[in-house]
XYZ file of C-alpha atoms in Angstrom:
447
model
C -30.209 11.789 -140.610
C -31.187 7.888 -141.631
C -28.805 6.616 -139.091
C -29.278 8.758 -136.393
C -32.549 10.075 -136.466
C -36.215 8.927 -135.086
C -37.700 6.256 -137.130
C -40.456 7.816 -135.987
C -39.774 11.147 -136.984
C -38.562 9.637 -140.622
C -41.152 8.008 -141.574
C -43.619 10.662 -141.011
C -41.721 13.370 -142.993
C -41.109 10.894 -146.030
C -44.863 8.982 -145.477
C -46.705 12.045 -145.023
C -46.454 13.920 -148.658
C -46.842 10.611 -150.308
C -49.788 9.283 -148.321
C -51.404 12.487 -149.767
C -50.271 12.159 -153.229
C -51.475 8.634 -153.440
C -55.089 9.354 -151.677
C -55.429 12.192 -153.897
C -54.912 9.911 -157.042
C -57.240 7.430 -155.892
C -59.886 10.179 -155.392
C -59.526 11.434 -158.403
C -61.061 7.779 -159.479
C -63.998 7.690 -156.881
C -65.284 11.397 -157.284
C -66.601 11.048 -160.527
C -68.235 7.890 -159.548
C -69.554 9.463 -156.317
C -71.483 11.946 -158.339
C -72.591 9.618 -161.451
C -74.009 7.719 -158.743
C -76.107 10.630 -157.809
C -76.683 12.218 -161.237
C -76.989 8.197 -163.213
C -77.985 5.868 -161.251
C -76.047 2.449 -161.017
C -75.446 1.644 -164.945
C -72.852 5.325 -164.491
C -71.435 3.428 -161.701
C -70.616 0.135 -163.755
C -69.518 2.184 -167.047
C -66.673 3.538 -164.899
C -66.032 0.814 -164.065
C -65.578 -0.890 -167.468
C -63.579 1.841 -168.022
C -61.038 1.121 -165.164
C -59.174 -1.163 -166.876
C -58.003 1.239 -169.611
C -57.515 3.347 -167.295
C -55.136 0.849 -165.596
C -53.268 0.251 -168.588
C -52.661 4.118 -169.388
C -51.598 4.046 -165.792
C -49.677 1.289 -166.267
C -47.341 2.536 -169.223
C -47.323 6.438 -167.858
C -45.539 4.666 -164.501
C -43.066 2.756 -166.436
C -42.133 5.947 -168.165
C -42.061 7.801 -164.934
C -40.632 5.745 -162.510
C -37.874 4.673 -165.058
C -37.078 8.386 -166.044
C -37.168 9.409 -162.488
C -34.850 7.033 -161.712
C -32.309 7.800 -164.857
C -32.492 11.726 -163.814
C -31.919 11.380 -160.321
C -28.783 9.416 -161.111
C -27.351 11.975 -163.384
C -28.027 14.720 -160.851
C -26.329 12.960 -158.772
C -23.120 12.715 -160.776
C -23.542 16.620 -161.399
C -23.879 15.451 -165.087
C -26.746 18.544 -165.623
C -26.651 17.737 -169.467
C -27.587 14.395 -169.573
C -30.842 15.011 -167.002
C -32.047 17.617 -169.603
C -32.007 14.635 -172.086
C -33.280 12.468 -170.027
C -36.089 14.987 -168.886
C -36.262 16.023 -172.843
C -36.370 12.322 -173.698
C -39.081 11.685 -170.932
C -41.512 13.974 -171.695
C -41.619 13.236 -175.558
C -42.058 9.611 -175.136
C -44.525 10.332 -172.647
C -46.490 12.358 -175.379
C -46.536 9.908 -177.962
C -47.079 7.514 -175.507
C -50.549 9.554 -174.730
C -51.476 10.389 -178.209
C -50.606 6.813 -179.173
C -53.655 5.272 -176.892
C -55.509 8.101 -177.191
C -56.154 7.654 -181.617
C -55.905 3.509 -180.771
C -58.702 4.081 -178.062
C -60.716 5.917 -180.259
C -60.668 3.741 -183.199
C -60.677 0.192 -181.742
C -62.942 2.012 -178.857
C -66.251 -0.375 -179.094
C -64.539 -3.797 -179.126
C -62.213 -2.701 -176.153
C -65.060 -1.832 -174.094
C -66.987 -5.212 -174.703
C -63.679 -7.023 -174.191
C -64.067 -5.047 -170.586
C -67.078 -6.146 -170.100
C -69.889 -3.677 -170.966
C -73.265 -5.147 -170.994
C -76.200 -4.033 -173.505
C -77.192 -1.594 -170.468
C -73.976 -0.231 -169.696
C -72.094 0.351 -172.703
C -73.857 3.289 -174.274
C -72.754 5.348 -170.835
C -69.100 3.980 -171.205
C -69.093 4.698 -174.532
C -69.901 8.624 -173.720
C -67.614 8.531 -170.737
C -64.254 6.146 -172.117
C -64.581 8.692 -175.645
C -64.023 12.013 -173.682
C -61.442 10.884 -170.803
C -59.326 9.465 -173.733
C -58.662 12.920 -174.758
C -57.294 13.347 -171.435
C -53.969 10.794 -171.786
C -51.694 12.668 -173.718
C -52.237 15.426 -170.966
C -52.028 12.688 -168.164
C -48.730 11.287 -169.218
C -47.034 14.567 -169.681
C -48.052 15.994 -166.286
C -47.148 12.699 -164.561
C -43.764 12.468 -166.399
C -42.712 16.228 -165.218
C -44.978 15.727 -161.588
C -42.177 12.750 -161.081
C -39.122 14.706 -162.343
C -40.576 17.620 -159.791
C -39.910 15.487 -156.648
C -36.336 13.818 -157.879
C -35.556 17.640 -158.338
C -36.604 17.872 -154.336
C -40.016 19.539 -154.687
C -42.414 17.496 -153.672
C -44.545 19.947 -152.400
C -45.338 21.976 -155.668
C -45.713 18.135 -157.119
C -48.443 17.743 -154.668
C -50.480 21.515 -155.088
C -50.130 20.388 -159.008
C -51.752 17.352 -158.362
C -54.282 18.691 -155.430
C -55.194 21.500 -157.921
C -56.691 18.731 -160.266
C -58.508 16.902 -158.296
C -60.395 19.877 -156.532
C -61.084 20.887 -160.151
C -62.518 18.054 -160.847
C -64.641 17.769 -157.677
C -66.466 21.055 -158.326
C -66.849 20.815 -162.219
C -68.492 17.502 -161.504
C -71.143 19.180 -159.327
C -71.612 21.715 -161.543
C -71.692 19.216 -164.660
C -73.163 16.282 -163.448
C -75.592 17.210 -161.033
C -75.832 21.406 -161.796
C -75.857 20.659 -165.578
C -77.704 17.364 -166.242
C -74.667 16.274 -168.173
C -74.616 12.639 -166.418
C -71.098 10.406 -167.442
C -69.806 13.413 -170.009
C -70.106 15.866 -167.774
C -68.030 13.535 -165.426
C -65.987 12.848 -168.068
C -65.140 16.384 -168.878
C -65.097 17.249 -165.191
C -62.035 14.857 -165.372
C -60.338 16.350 -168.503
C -60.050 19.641 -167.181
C -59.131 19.133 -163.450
C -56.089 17.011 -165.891
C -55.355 19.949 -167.886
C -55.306 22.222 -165.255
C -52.604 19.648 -163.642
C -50.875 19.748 -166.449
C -50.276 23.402 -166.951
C -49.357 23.982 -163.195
C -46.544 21.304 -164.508
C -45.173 23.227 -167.646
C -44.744 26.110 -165.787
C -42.700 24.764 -163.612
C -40.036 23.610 -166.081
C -38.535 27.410 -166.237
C -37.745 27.019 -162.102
C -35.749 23.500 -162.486
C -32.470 24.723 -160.647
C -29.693 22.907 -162.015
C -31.357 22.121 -165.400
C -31.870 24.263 -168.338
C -34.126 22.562 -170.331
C -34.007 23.365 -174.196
C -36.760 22.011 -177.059
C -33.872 20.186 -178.682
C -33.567 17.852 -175.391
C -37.057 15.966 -176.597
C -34.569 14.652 -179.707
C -35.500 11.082 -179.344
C -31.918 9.751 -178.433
C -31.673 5.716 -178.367
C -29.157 5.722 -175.807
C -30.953 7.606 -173.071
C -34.484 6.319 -173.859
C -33.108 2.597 -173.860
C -31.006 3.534 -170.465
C -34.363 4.544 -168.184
C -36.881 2.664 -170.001
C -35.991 -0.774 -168.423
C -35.971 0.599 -165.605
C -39.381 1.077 -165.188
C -40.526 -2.462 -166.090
C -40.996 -3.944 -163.107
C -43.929 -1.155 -162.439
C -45.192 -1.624 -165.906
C -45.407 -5.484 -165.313
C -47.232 -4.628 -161.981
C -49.889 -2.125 -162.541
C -50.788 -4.473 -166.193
C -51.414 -7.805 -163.681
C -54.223 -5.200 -162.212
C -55.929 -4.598 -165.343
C -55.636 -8.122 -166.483
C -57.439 -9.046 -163.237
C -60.224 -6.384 -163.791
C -60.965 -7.468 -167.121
C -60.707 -11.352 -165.718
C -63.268 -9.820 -162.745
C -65.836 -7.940 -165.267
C -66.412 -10.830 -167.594
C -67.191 -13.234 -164.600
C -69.591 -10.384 -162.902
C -71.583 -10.084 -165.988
C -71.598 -13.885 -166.664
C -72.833 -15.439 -163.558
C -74.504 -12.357 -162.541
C -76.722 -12.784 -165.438
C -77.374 -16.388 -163.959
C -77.988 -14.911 -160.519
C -81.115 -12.601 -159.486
C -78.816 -9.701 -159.205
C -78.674 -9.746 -163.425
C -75.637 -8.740 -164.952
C -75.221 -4.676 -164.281
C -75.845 -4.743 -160.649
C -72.522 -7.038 -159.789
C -70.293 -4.792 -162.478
C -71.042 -1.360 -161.059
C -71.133 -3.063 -157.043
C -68.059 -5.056 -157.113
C -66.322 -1.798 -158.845
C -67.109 0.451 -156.189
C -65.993 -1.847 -153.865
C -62.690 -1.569 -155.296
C -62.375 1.595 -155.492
C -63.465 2.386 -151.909
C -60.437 -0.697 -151.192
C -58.122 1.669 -153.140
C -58.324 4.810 -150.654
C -56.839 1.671 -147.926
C -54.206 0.640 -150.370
C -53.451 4.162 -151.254
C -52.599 4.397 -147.286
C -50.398 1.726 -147.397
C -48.315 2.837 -150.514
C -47.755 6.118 -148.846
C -46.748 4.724 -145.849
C -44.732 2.247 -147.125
C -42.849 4.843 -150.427
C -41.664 7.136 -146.999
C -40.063 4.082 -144.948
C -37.461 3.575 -148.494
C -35.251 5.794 -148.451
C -34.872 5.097 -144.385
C -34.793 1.196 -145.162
C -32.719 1.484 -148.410
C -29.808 4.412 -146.842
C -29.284 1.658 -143.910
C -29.434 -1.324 -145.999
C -26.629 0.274 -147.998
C -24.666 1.170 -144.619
C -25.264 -2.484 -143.030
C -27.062 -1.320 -140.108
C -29.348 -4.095 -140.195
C -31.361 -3.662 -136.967
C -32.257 -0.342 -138.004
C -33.641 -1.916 -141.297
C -35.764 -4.280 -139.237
C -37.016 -2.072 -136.879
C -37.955 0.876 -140.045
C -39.576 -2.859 -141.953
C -41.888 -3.796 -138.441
C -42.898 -0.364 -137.802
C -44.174 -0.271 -140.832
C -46.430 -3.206 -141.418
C -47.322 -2.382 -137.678
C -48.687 0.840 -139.146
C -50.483 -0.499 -141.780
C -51.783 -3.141 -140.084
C -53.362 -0.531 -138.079
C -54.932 1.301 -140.823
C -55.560 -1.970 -142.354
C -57.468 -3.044 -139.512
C -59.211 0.284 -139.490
C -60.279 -0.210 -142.798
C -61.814 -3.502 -142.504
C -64.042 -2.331 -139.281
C -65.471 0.470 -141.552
C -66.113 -2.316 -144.631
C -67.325 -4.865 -142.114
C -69.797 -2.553 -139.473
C -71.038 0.309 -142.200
C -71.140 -1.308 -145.507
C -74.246 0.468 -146.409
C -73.519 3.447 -145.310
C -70.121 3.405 -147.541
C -72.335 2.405 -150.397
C -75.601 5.068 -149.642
C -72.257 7.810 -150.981
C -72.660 6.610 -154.425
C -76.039 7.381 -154.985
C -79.832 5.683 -153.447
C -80.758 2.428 -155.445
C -82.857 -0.413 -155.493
C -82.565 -2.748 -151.725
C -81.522 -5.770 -154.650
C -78.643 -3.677 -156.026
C -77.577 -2.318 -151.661
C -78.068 -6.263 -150.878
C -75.201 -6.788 -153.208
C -72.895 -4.099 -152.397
C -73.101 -4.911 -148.642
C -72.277 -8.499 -149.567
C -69.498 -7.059 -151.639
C -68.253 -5.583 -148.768
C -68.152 -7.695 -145.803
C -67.455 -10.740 -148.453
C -64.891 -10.014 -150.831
C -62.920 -7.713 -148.317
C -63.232 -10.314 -145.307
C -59.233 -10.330 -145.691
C -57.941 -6.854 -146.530
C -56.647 -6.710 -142.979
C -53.671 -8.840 -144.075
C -52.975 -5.807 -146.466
C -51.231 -4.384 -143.744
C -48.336 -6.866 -144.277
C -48.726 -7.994 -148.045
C -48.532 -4.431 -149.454
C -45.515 -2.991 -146.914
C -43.770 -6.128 -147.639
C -43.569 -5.865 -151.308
C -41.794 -2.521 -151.359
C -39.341 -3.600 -148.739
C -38.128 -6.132 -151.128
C -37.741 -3.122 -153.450
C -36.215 -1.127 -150.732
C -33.530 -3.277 -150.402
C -32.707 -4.006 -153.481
C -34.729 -7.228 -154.689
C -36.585 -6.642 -157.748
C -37.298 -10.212 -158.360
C -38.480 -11.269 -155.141
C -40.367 -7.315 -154.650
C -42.411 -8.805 -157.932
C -43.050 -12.093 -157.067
C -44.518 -10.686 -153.186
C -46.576 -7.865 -155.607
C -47.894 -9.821 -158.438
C -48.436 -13.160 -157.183
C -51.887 -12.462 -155.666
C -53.480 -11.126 -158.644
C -51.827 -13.379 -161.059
C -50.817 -16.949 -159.266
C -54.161 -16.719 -157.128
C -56.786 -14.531 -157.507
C -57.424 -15.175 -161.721
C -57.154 -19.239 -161.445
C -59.480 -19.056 -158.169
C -62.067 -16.360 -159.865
C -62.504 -19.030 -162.525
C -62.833 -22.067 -160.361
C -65.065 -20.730 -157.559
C -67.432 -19.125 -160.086
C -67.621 -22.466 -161.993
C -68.757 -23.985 -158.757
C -70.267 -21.208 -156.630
C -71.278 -18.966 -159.319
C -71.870 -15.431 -158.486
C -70.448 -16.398 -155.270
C -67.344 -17.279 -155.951
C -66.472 -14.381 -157.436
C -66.552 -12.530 -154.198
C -64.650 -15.410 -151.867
C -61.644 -14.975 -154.673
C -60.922 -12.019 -153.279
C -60.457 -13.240 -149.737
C -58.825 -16.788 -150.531
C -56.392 -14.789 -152.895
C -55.483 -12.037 -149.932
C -55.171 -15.303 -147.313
C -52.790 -17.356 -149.923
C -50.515 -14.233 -150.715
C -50.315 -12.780 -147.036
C -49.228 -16.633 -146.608
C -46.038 -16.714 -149.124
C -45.078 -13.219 -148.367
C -44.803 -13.261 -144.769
C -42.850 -16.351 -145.212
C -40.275 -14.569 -147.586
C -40.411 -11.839 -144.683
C -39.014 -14.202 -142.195
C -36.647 -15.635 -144.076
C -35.248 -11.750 -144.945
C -35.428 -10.874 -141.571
C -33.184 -13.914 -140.230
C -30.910 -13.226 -142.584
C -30.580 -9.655 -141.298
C -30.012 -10.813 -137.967
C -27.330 -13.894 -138.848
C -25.558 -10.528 -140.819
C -25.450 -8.101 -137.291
């Protein structure tokens, strides 16, 4: 089928479920925002996002756990060695729990000094305090569901994986209606809203345990065993690594917003909750180009394997012709109906839309070159090149966008904070194309 079939065809069988599965995930980020928006006003808006960075961080360590699990149990099923998946399902899902429950008591406890560390102002922290408290008692639920969700498609169900997932975030959609804007509730009812579209999620997971075909899973599998934990746990560093350069950047990104917006007549709440939205809204693009990008792998990494080269080039420019597309698409949206992106998240002052539309056609000037950058990265990954699949994901937020944040705001002030963005996207769509070319002449010299 990867040798012989459409590329076409391929890529929109693979791309298709997991174009869903990451839009859906992003979503579940922007709905409750959406309707704080509405219900709150602008200080909602910037307490979620204060709250993004934990939430990148619990993202962050659930992936490493699932991607390196997934990867462990798909390689025993494929030795027909039935056993050792049960462990390493067993072993998955209890490190995933105390994984959760770990930053679920930490966040509690040490919850006030995280949240200024994120940047909460004097305004905003009272509402991330209310929201950051409840979604907390979320993660344990989170990491399980995501753990199993994972094992569900490397058991070659993708589908179920997906209605789990979809289930959720509809959930969640309709209880924050009814919470937030029925109810009055404002950020806890958003909050809750969130906690039990996850629960829901994670139920529609544990029942699916029973229907595993080739494994019989047993309570004595979740027996911590050293050998199987410190098999797949490596194995999901790279992603761990990744998604923890994000959260670094957003904390990097708050602190600035609230420091030279304070100097600026926007104060400092109107560039946190802005700017956030902003990112979010970028996410839902991104998202797109995951998707695209996880369902041209397998096509890439089968051929790779077989040394039929030319197919791997042609899979590799399809793609980033594809997402340059939506890329493109994405940017004409940001750049022609900025306010009409931001008039979704609620009716505010024309200081605090001002902003936001600046936010937009500013600090996003450049996401068209996402349609290469992000493709790119996973190719490397595809083909088997950590190293170099790291270096093409982490080296805009760490190597350019943090050192030029700093410099532009110290000479541009609230200004600079917004060309980062593009000057960061310009610089890394710069490097990686570069490694591109070089990859792809070395396919060709290998024909």
């Amino acid at each position: 089928m990867f040798e012989q079939q459409s590329i076409g065809k391929l890529m929109l069988k693979f791309s298709l479920p997991a174009i869903i599965s990451m839009v859906v995930n992003s979503i579940y980020n922007i709905v409750d925002q959406i309707f704080i928006g509405w219900g709150v006003g602008y200080l909602g808006n910037a307490a979620t996002n204060v709250a993004f960075p934990i939430m990148t961080v619990a993202m962050a360590l659930s992936t490493m756990i699932c991607d390196g699990c997934v990867a462990y149990f798909s390689l025993k099923l494929g030795e027909k060695r039935y056993e050792e998946a049960a462990r390493t399902m067993g072993n998955g899902v209890m490190i995933a729990a105390i994984t959760g429950l770990t930053m679920f008591f930490l966040g509690e406890i040490f919850l006030s000094p995280i949240l200024k560390l994120c940047g909460a102002t004097k305004n905003v922290f009272p509402y991330a305090h209310d929201y950051v408290s409840i979604t907390l008692v979320g993660f344990p639920l989170v990491f399980i569901a995501m753990t199993i969700s994972s094992l569900i498609r490397a058991e070659g169900n993708p589908r179920y994986a997906m209605i789990c997932m979809l289930a959720g975030c509809i959930t969640n959609i309709v209880l924050d209606a009814l919470f937030v804007l029925g109810f009055g509730w404002g950020v806890k009812g958003a909050a809750w809203a969130t906690v039990i579209g996850q629960f829901l999620n994670f139920c529609l997971c544990l029942a699916y345990i029973p229907r595993f075909r080739d494994i019989k899973f047993r309570p004595e599998n979740m027996k911590p065993r050293r050998n199987v934990l410190g098999a797949f746990l490596p194995l999901g560093i790279s992603s761990l690594f990744t998604q923890m350069s994000f959260a670094v950047v957003q904390v990097c990104m708050n602190n600035q917003l609230v420091k030279y917006g304070a100097m600026s007549i926007y104060g400092p709440d109107i560039p946190l909750a802005a700017l956030g939205i902003v990112m979010k809204v970028n996410s839902i693009i991104i998202s797109v180009l995951v998707g695209i990008s996880i369902g041209s792998q397998p096509i890439v990494g089968y051929n790779y394997g077989a040394k039929n080269y030319d197919r791997v080039k042609k899979t590799y420019l399809r793609t980033i012709l594809i997402g340059s597309i939506v890329a493109v698409l994405g940017w004409c949206c940001f750049q022609l109906f900025p306010q009409n992106i931001v008039n979704i998240f609620g009716q505010e002052s024309e200081l605090y839309n001002q902003f936001a539309v600046l936010c937009f056609r500013r600090f996003l000037v450049m996401v068209c070159v996402a349609g290469i950058t992000v493709p790119t990265g996973i190719f490397f990954q595809s083909i088997g090149k950590p190293v170099i699949a790291m270096i093409s994901t982490m080296v805009r937020p760490l190597v350019f966008f943090i050192p030029a944040l700093f410099f532009l705001t110290s000479r541009m002030g609230i200004d600079g904070a917004l060309w980062a963005g593009p000057f960061s996207d310009l610089m890394a769509f710069l490097l990686v194309s570069t490694l591109a070319i070089i990859e792809m002449r070395k396919l060709s010299a290998a024909e």
